Short mmCIF file of C-alpha atoms in Angstrom, two decimals:
data_model
loop_
_atom_site.label_atom_id
_atom_site.label_comp_id
_atom_site.label_asym_id
_atom_site.label_seq_id
_atom_site.Cartn_x
_atom_site.Cartn_y
_atom_site.Cartn_z
CA MET C 1 -42.12 -61.41 9.94
CA ILE C 2 -40.10 -58.29 10.40
CA LYS C 3 -40.67 -55.75 7.71
CA ASN C 4 -37.59 -54.45 5.84
CA SER C 5 -36.75 -51.00 7.15
CA PHE C 6 -36.25 -49.71 3.61
CA SER C 7 -38.39 -50.75 0.68
CA THR C 8 -38.62 -49.05 -2.70
CA LYS C 9 -42.31 -49.86 -2.76
CA ASP C 10 -43.04 -48.43 0.70
CA ARG C 11 -41.00 -45.29 0.05
CA GLY C 12 -42.54 -44.66 -3.33
CA PHE C 13 -39.29 -45.13 -5.30
CA SER C 14 -39.22 -47.06 -8.53
CA PRO C 15 -36.19 -49.08 -9.63
CA PHE C 16 -35.91 -46.71 -12.63
CA LEU C 17 -35.70 -43.69 -10.32
CA LEU C 18 -33.06 -45.35 -8.15
CA CYS C 19 -31.03 -46.15 -11.25
CA SER C 20 -31.37 -42.53 -12.39
CA LEU C 21 -30.25 -41.24 -8.99
CA PHE C 22 -27.23 -43.56 -9.09
CA ILE C 23 -26.21 -42.26 -12.52
CA ILE C 24 -26.66 -38.64 -11.42
CA THR C 25 -24.56 -39.33 -8.32
CA LEU C 26 -21.78 -40.72 -10.50
CA LEU C 27 -21.93 -37.67 -12.76
CA LEU C 28 -21.75 -35.28 -9.82
CA THR C 29 -19.06 -37.20 -7.93
CA PRO C 30 -15.75 -35.36 -8.29
CA ALA C 31 -12.68 -37.19 -9.44
CA ILE C 32 -10.74 -38.43 -6.43
CA ALA C 33 -6.99 -38.85 -6.54
CA LYS C 34 -4.98 -41.13 -4.32
CA ALA C 35 -1.67 -39.74 -3.12
CA ALA C 36 1.18 -40.83 -5.38
CA GLU C 37 2.94 -43.90 -4.03
CA PRO C 38 6.53 -45.06 -4.63
CA THR C 39 6.96 -48.41 -6.34
CA ILE C 40 9.59 -51.05 -5.64
CA GLY C 41 11.41 -50.23 -8.87
CA GLY C 42 11.97 -46.58 -7.98
CA GLY C 43 9.02 -45.20 -9.92
CA MET C 44 5.73 -43.74 -8.72
CA ARG C 45 2.17 -45.00 -9.00
CA PHE C 46 -0.54 -42.38 -9.64
CA THR C 47 -4.21 -43.24 -9.16
CA LEU C 48 -7.29 -41.18 -9.96
CA TYR C 49 -10.86 -42.34 -9.41
CA ALA C 50 -12.88 -40.86 -12.27
CA PRO C 51 -15.43 -43.46 -13.45
CA MET C 52 -17.18 -41.11 -15.90
CA ALA C 53 -14.01 -39.75 -17.54
CA LYS C 54 -13.24 -40.62 -21.14
CA GLU C 55 -9.56 -39.73 -21.01
CA VAL C 56 -7.15 -38.86 -18.19
CA THR C 57 -3.61 -37.57 -18.61
CA LEU C 58 -0.99 -37.06 -15.93
CA HIS C 59 0.24 -33.50 -16.34
CA GLY C 60 3.64 -33.47 -14.67
CA SER C 61 7.19 -32.17 -14.77
CA GLY C 62 10.17 -33.95 -16.23
CA ILE C 63 9.41 -37.43 -17.58
CA LEU C 64 5.93 -37.23 -16.03
CA ARG C 65 4.87 -34.72 -18.67
CA LYS C 66 1.74 -35.71 -20.64
CA GLN C 67 1.52 -39.37 -19.65
CA LYS C 68 -1.67 -41.20 -20.61
CA MET C 69 -3.33 -42.96 -17.68
CA MET C 70 -4.95 -46.39 -18.02
CA ARG C 71 -8.61 -46.98 -17.19
CA GLN C 72 -9.27 -49.81 -14.72
CA ALA C 73 -12.47 -51.80 -14.32
CA ASP C 74 -13.19 -50.28 -10.89
CA GLY C 75 -13.35 -46.70 -12.22
CA ASN C 76 -9.75 -45.86 -11.32
CA TRP C 77 -7.19 -44.52 -13.75
CA THR C 78 -3.55 -45.43 -13.12
CA TYR C 79 -0.07 -44.63 -14.35
CA VAL C 80 3.18 -46.16 -13.11
CA SER C 81 6.30 -44.19 -13.98
CA PRO C 82 9.73 -45.62 -14.68
CA ALA C 83 12.45 -45.08 -12.09
CA LEU C 84 12.76 -41.37 -11.32
CA ALA C 85 16.02 -39.46 -10.93
CA SER C 86 16.41 -37.20 -7.91
CA ASP C 87 14.43 -33.97 -8.28
CA MET C 88 11.28 -32.11 -7.29
CA TYR C 89 8.34 -33.37 -9.34
CA THR C 90 5.06 -31.52 -9.81
CA TYR C 91 1.85 -32.94 -11.26
CA ASN C 92 -1.91 -32.68 -11.63
CA PHE C 93 -4.47 -34.44 -13.81
CA ILE C 94 -6.09 -33.49 -17.11
CA ILE C 95 -9.59 -34.98 -17.26
CA ASP C 96 -11.22 -34.93 -20.70
CA GLY C 97 -9.01 -32.06 -21.81
CA GLU C 98 -9.30 -29.83 -18.73
CA VAL C 99 -6.89 -29.43 -15.83
CA THR C 100 -9.28 -29.99 -12.97
CA GLN C 101 -7.74 -32.15 -10.31
CA THR C 102 -4.98 -32.27 -7.72
CA GLU C 103 -4.60 -34.65 -4.80
CA PRO C 104 -6.93 -34.62 -1.78
CA ALA C 105 -6.65 -32.01 0.98
CA GLY C 106 -3.61 -32.49 3.18
CA THR C 107 -1.18 -33.31 0.39
CA PRO C 108 1.33 -30.58 -0.55
CA VAL C 109 0.27 -28.20 -3.31
CA VAL C 110 2.24 -25.51 -5.12
CA ARG C 111 1.12 -22.81 -7.57
CA ASP C 112 2.92 -22.06 -10.81
CA ILE C 113 1.39 -18.98 -12.50
CA ASP C 114 -2.31 -19.92 -12.67
CA GLN C 115 -2.17 -23.67 -12.10
CA TYR C 116 -1.91 -25.72 -8.92
CA PHE C 117 0.20 -28.87 -8.69
CA ASN C 118 0.93 -31.53 -6.14
CA TYR C 119 4.60 -32.25 -5.67
CA PHE C 120 7.01 -34.76 -4.19
CA PHE C 121 10.75 -35.24 -3.96
CA VAL C 122 13.01 -38.10 -4.96
CA PRO C 123 15.94 -37.88 -2.51
CA GLY C 124 19.55 -37.52 -3.62
CA TRP C 125 21.19 -34.75 -5.60
CA PRO C 126 19.75 -32.21 -6.23
CA ALA C 127 16.50 -32.82 -4.31
CA ASP C 128 18.22 -32.99 -0.92
CA TYR C 129 18.63 -29.22 -1.29
CA TYR C 130 14.91 -28.76 -1.91
CA ILE C 131 13.72 -30.70 1.16
CA ASP C 132 13.42 -29.19 4.64
CA GLN C 133 16.52 -30.46 6.42
CA PRO C 134 17.50 -30.44 10.12
CA VAL C 135 19.81 -27.44 9.78
CA ALA C 136 19.67 -23.85 11.03
CA HIS C 137 16.81 -22.10 9.27
CA GLY C 138 16.65 -18.57 7.96
CA ARG C 139 13.33 -16.77 7.76
CA VAL C 140 11.32 -14.92 5.11
CA GLU C 141 9.67 -11.53 5.40
CA GLN C 142 7.21 -10.11 2.86
CA PRO C 143 7.18 -6.35 3.35
CA TRP C 144 5.26 -3.75 1.35
CA TYR C 145 7.23 -0.82 -0.03
CA SER C 146 6.20 2.51 -1.54
CA SER C 147 5.89 2.53 -5.32
CA ASN C 148 4.55 4.68 -8.13
CA LEU C 149 4.83 1.92 -10.71
CA ASN C 150 1.78 1.70 -12.94
CA GLY C 151 -0.29 3.93 -10.68
CA MET C 152 0.19 1.78 -7.58
CA ALA C 153 0.87 3.12 -4.10
CA GLN C 154 2.84 0.12 -2.90
CA ARG C 155 4.11 -3.30 -3.93
CA ARG C 156 5.31 -6.39 -2.10
CA MET C 157 8.61 -8.26 -2.09
CA SER C 158 9.86 -11.43 -0.37
CA VAL C 159 13.13 -11.26 1.57
CA TYR C 160 15.14 -14.23 2.84
CA LEU C 161 17.20 -13.50 5.96
CA PRO C 162 19.83 -16.12 6.85
CA ALA C 163 19.99 -17.94 10.17
CA GLY C 164 21.66 -15.69 12.76
CA TYR C 165 20.48 -12.45 11.18
CA ASP C 166 18.65 -11.44 14.36
CA ASP C 167 21.43 -12.54 16.73
CA ASP C 168 24.09 -9.99 15.77
CA THR C 169 22.46 -6.65 14.95
CA THR C 170 25.78 -5.14 13.82
CA ARG C 171 26.60 -7.67 11.12
CA ARG C 172 25.94 -6.69 7.52
CA TYR C 173 25.38 -9.12 4.64
CA PRO C 174 25.85 -9.32 0.88
CA VAL C 175 22.65 -9.35 -1.15
CA LEU C 176 21.30 -11.33 -4.09
CA TYR C 177 18.38 -9.82 -6.00
CA LEU C 178 16.60 -12.85 -7.48
CA LEU C 179 14.02 -12.24 -10.22
CA HIS C 180 11.20 -14.49 -11.44
CA GLY C 181 9.88 -15.25 -14.92
CA SER C 182 6.79 -14.25 -16.88
CA GLY C 183 3.60 -14.95 -14.97
CA GLY C 184 5.48 -15.20 -11.68
CA ASP C 185 5.56 -12.98 -8.62
CA GLU C 186 7.42 -12.47 -5.35
CA THR C 187 6.54 -16.01 -4.17
CA SER C 188 7.77 -17.94 -7.23
CA TRP C 189 11.34 -18.56 -6.11
CA LEU C 190 10.11 -19.58 -2.66
CA SER C 191 7.54 -22.10 -3.90
CA MET C 192 8.66 -23.55 -7.23
CA GLY C 193 12.28 -22.48 -6.73
CA ARG C 194 12.68 -23.79 -3.15
CA LEU C 195 14.90 -20.81 -2.38
CA GLN C 196 14.60 -20.98 1.41
CA GLN C 197 15.50 -24.67 1.60
CA ILE C 198 18.39 -24.24 -0.84
CA MET C 199 19.83 -21.30 1.11
CA ASP C 200 19.49 -23.00 4.50
CA MET C 201 21.23 -26.15 3.28
CA MET C 202 24.04 -24.48 1.33
CA ILE C 203 24.85 -22.04 4.12
CA ALA C 204 24.83 -24.86 6.69
CA GLN C 205 27.24 -26.85 4.52
CA GLY C 206 29.50 -23.85 4.00
CA LYS C 207 28.94 -24.02 0.24
CA CYS C 208 27.86 -20.40 -0.04
CA LYS C 209 28.17 -17.23 1.99
CA PRO C 210 25.33 -16.23 4.31
CA MET C 211 23.44 -13.61 2.34
CA ILE C 212 20.16 -11.75 2.10
CA VAL C 213 18.02 -12.67 -0.90
CA VAL C 214 15.50 -10.12 -2.17
CA MET C 215 12.76 -11.46 -4.44
CA PRO C 216 10.66 -8.60 -5.85
CA ASN C 217 7.45 -8.83 -7.83
CA GLY C 218 8.40 -8.13 -11.45
CA ASN C 219 4.86 -8.24 -12.82
CA ALA C 220 3.87 -4.67 -13.65
CA GLU C 221 0.14 -5.47 -13.59
CA ILE C 222 -0.17 -6.71 -10.00
CA ASP C 223 1.18 -5.41 -6.70
CA ALA C 224 1.58 -8.85 -5.09
CA ALA C 225 0.96 -12.54 -5.61
CA PRO C 226 -2.66 -13.43 -6.43
CA GLY C 227 -4.77 -13.56 -3.29
CA GLU C 228 -2.06 -11.85 -1.22
CA SER C 229 -3.06 -8.23 -1.82
CA PRO C 230 -5.74 -6.28 0.03
CA TYR C 231 -5.66 -3.70 -2.78
CA MET C 232 -6.05 -5.73 -5.98
CA ASN C 233 -7.84 -8.85 -7.14
CA ALA C 234 -5.99 -9.83 -10.30
CA LYS C 235 -5.47 -13.26 -11.80
CA PRO C 236 -1.98 -14.25 -12.92
CA LYS C 237 -1.25 -14.45 -16.65
CA ALA C 238 1.63 -16.29 -18.30
CA ASN C 239 2.24 -13.45 -20.75
CA ASN C 240 3.35 -10.18 -19.13
CA MET C 241 3.95 -7.86 -22.09
CA SER C 242 3.52 -4.80 -19.87
CA SER C 243 6.57 -5.97 -17.91
CA MET C 244 8.72 -5.67 -21.05
CA THR C 245 8.47 -1.92 -21.57
CA GLY C 246 11.25 -0.82 -19.23
CA ARG C 247 9.07 0.14 -16.28
CA ILE C 248 10.22 -2.69 -14.02
CA GLU C 249 13.90 -2.03 -14.79
CA ALA C 250 13.58 1.76 -14.37
CA ALA C 251 11.83 1.47 -11.00
CA PHE C 252 14.18 -1.20 -9.66
CA PRO C 253 17.03 0.98 -8.28
CA ARG C 254 14.82 3.74 -6.87
CA GLU C 255 12.17 1.46 -5.37
CA VAL C 256 13.32 -2.12 -4.77
CA MET C 257 17.01 -1.52 -4.05
CA ALA C 258 16.42 1.70 -2.14
CA TYR C 259 13.88 0.06 0.15
CA ALA C 260 15.78 -3.19 0.74
CA GLU C 261 19.14 -1.54 1.37
CA ASN C 262 17.61 0.94 3.80
CA LYS C 263 15.54 -1.59 5.76
CA TYR C 264 17.96 -4.52 5.94
CA ARG C 265 21.62 -4.72 6.94
CA ILE C 266 22.96 -5.01 3.41
CA GLU C 267 26.51 -4.28 2.27
CA ALA C 268 25.41 -1.83 -0.40
CA ASP C 269 28.30 -1.86 -2.87
CA LYS C 270 29.27 -3.65 -6.06
CA GLN C 271 31.50 -6.14 -4.29
CA HIS C 272 28.59 -7.40 -2.16
CA ARG C 273 25.69 -7.05 -4.60
CA ALA C 274 24.45 -9.72 -7.04
CA ILE C 275 21.46 -9.93 -9.36
CA ALA C 276 20.07 -12.96 -11.19
CA GLY C 277 16.86 -13.91 -12.92
CA MET C 278 15.28 -16.58 -15.07
CA SER C 279 13.38 -16.12 -18.35
CA LEU C 280 11.66 -12.69 -18.15
CA GLY C 281 13.68 -12.13 -14.98
CA GLY C 282 16.76 -12.75 -17.13
CA LEU C 283 15.66 -9.90 -19.42
CA HIS C 284 15.19 -7.66 -16.38
CA THR C 285 18.55 -8.74 -14.95
CA LEU C 286 20.40 -8.08 -18.20
CA TYR C 287 19.05 -4.54 -18.56
CA ILE C 288 19.03 -3.55 -14.89
CA SER C 289 22.71 -4.47 -14.67
CA ALA C 290 23.56 -2.85 -18.04
CA ASN C 291 21.81 0.41 -17.09
CA ASN C 292 23.51 0.47 -13.68
CA PRO C 293 26.97 -0.59 -14.86
CA GLN C 294 28.85 -0.36 -11.56
CA SER C 295 26.13 -1.52 -9.18
CA PHE C 296 26.40 -5.32 -9.48
CA GLY C 297 29.53 -7.41 -9.05
CA TYR C 298 27.72 -10.64 -9.94
CA VAL C 299 25.18 -11.13 -12.72
CA GLY C 300 23.25 -14.36 -13.44
CA LEU C 301 21.14 -14.98 -16.54
CA PHE C 302 19.15 -18.24 -16.28
CA SER C 303 17.44 -19.17 -19.59
CA PRO C 304 17.24 -15.43 -20.23
CA GLN C 305 14.93 -13.72 -22.64
CA THR C 306 17.58 -11.35 -23.97
CA THR C 307 15.35 -9.16 -26.12
CA ASN C 308 11.72 -8.06 -26.29
CA THR C 309 11.98 -7.13 -30.03
CA LEU C 310 12.62 -3.45 -29.18
CA ASN C 311 15.73 -2.47 -31.13
CA ASP C 312 17.29 0.99 -31.26
CA LYS C 313 15.34 1.98 -34.40
CA LYS C 314 11.96 1.04 -32.91
CA ILE C 315 12.81 2.74 -29.63
CA SER C 316 13.73 5.93 -31.49
CA GLY C 317 10.33 5.88 -33.21
CA ILE C 318 8.51 5.37 -29.92
CA LYS C 319 10.40 8.26 -28.33
CA LYS C 320 9.47 10.56 -31.23
CA LEU C 321 5.82 9.54 -30.88
CA THR C 322 5.87 10.17 -27.15
CA ASN C 323 7.61 13.52 -27.54
CA GLY C 324 5.14 14.57 -30.23
CA ILE C 325 2.15 13.72 -28.05
CA THR C 326 3.68 15.57 -25.12
CA LYS C 327 4.23 18.69 -27.28
CA ILE C 328 0.62 18.98 -28.35
CA ALA C 329 -0.72 18.14 -24.90
CA GLY C 330 -2.22 21.30 -23.44
CA LYS C 331 -2.46 23.07 -26.81
CA VAL C 332 -5.35 21.07 -28.25
CA PRO C 333 -8.68 21.40 -26.45
CA VAL C 334 -10.46 18.17 -25.57
CA VAL C 335 -14.01 17.63 -24.36
CA GLY C 336 -14.28 16.97 -20.66
CA GLY C 337 -10.91 18.20 -19.46
CA LYS C 338 -7.26 18.87 -20.30
CA TRP C 339 -5.07 16.72 -22.52
CA GLU C 340 -2.67 16.16 -19.63
CA GLU C 341 -5.47 14.62 -17.60
CA LYS C 342 -6.67 12.47 -20.49
CA LEU C 343 -3.14 11.20 -21.19
CA ASP C 344 -2.29 10.53 -17.54
CA GLY C 345 -0.88 7.01 -17.41
CA LYS C 346 -1.62 6.25 -21.06
CA PHE C 347 1.89 6.84 -22.38
CA GLU C 348 4.01 6.57 -19.27
CA LYS C 349 5.21 3.13 -20.35
CA TYR C 350 6.92 4.64 -23.42
CA ASP C 351 9.12 6.87 -21.30
CA ASP C 352 11.11 3.91 -20.01
CA VAL C 353 11.85 2.12 -23.29
CA VAL C 354 15.19 3.94 -23.27
CA ILE C 355 16.20 1.17 -20.85
CA TYR C 356 16.57 -1.08 -23.91
CA ASP C 357 18.40 1.22 -26.31
CA SER C 358 22.15 1.48 -26.96
CA LEU C 359 22.92 -1.90 -25.38
CA ASP C 360 26.41 -2.08 -26.89
CA GLN C 361 27.39 1.21 -25.27
CA LYS C 362 25.85 0.17 -21.96
CA LEU C 363 27.69 -3.17 -21.98
CA ALA C 364 30.91 -1.31 -22.72
CA ALA C 365 30.37 0.77 -19.58
CA GLN C 366 29.46 -2.33 -17.57
CA PHE C 367 32.55 -4.27 -18.68
CA TYR C 368 34.94 -1.30 -18.47
CA ASN C 369 35.29 -2.32 -14.82
CA PRO C 370 33.77 -5.76 -15.36
CA PRO C 371 31.61 -7.77 -12.97
CA TYR C 372 33.45 -10.41 -10.97
CA LEU C 373 31.06 -12.92 -12.52
CA TYR C 374 28.79 -12.71 -15.56
CA TYR C 375 27.01 -16.07 -15.64
CA ILE C 376 24.78 -17.45 -18.42
CA ALA C 377 22.97 -20.79 -18.23
CA VAL C 378 20.51 -22.40 -20.65
CA GLY C 379 19.20 -25.84 -21.64
CA ARG C 380 20.02 -27.31 -25.04
CA SER C 381 16.33 -27.70 -25.90
CA ASP C 382 15.28 -24.36 -24.41
CA TYR C 383 13.34 -22.17 -26.83
CA VAL C 384 15.43 -19.14 -25.81
CA MET C 385 18.64 -20.86 -26.94
CA LYS C 386 18.78 -18.75 -30.13
CA LEU C 387 18.45 -15.53 -28.12
CA VAL C 388 21.14 -16.68 -25.69
CA THR C 389 23.46 -17.56 -28.57
CA MET C 390 22.98 -14.09 -30.08
CA HIS C 391 23.77 -12.44 -26.73
CA ARG C 392 26.89 -14.58 -26.32
CA GLN C 393 28.01 -13.61 -29.83
CA ARG C 394 27.62 -9.95 -28.86
CA LEU C 395 29.75 -10.50 -25.76
CA ASP C 396 32.34 -12.55 -27.66
CA ALA C 397 32.68 -9.93 -30.39
CA ALA C 398 33.55 -7.33 -27.78
CA GLY C 399 35.87 -9.65 -25.86
CA TYR C 400 33.82 -9.62 -22.65
CA LYS C 401 34.43 -12.55 -20.31
CA TYR C 402 31.55 -14.62 -18.96
CA GLU C 403 30.87 -18.11 -17.60
CA TYR C 404 28.59 -20.34 -19.63
CA ASN C 405 26.63 -23.36 -18.39
CA GLU C 406 24.81 -25.35 -21.07
CA SER C 407 22.67 -28.12 -19.62
CA GLU C 408 20.22 -30.74 -20.81
CA GLY C 409 16.53 -29.90 -20.82
CA GLY C 410 14.51 -26.83 -21.60
CA HIS C 411 12.70 -23.85 -20.11
CA THR C 412 11.82 -25.45 -16.78
CA TRP C 413 12.08 -25.05 -13.04
CA ASP C 414 14.12 -28.28 -12.97
CA ASN C 415 16.91 -26.35 -14.71
CA TRP C 416 16.48 -23.03 -12.91
CA ARG C 417 16.83 -24.62 -9.47
CA ARG C 418 20.02 -26.35 -10.62
CA TYR C 419 21.40 -23.12 -12.10
CA LEU C 420 20.85 -21.48 -8.71
CA LEU C 421 22.73 -24.32 -7.01
CA ASP C 422 25.62 -23.75 -9.42
CA PHE C 423 25.52 -19.95 -9.15
CA LEU C 424 25.37 -19.46 -5.38
CA PRO C 425 28.82 -20.86 -4.45
CA LYS C 426 30.44 -18.46 -6.94
CA LEU C 427 29.13 -15.34 -5.17
CA PHE C 428 31.09 -13.02 -2.89
#
């Protein structure tokens, strides 16, 4: 009789120990997702193997948002969506209250602020503009430029150069400065916004002019996207209050524009210069254009945050405080050094709040020789709708002309990509 090659008795294992090892293995086994699969009815099937989970939720964009998944007897959790309209959809999984899981390696992943998502496209309009298509492709550079913002020596931007840019070294191009929202960085419009694919497709179809698109990092706390800087190791945060003190807007002309328009073949005049931004980038766009009234011929505010609660009265108080501190600096002795050294960097953010004061006067200067296009877009359920309405009332009261696009939906990339598709053909 041939002896079994593995016996619990011969190896010294008890059935209880084997059972314990099995349970431990289950506990330590990570949840495993199966790539989302299209269904016959036009929906998508999502599957996650998580036998020890008590609750699993699909955390997705659009109608995929917060969908409860069903536990199956084999340890899998499933959700089948209804038919999906054309778009880019992002998703991950919430397991017992924590976002912990995306699809296996090899499936496409995108980062939005501090979370990673898988994504897929449902073809048609508008997703055909978000998919890599067999058309002439532009390219993206990500140069570092000199900066003194927030004590940094340099910062990074992303720059889209249209197909053919390198072929004719005498040709100059119009420029769009495209700004991201709170928690974003210089990669946001490339990843979540699909800027490169949109530009390639629209230029190839003749729906917009070939142009250079400059995407700066508008987060005052970091010099580049997380993990992309050899100088800093900062994690992204959704709330960027330090980017709402005027520093980004004040530095923009002297740092971002000066660098881009010196390095690249840009037609550097109002007729060929546009600026647009979403959410926090809308705040930056509004005040950069208002403080540089004859620099931008085209202005785009996508779901814009139109105020940061700093009104003229508050700004006046901050300026008095700053001036008072500056006056006593150097006159009052302080242990361990001079006041100027102790205050270095502490109050610099207050110097730039003047960016936000006297908006009515600044708009009057901007609309004295008005932009060719002043574009505002927002979703009906967007939480900034009240702010947008107040800004429109300010413009209406003064008789300033603008184009308004009110869409369905809220404060989402689904809308911002579509606003870009609507905005681009109107430029130049």
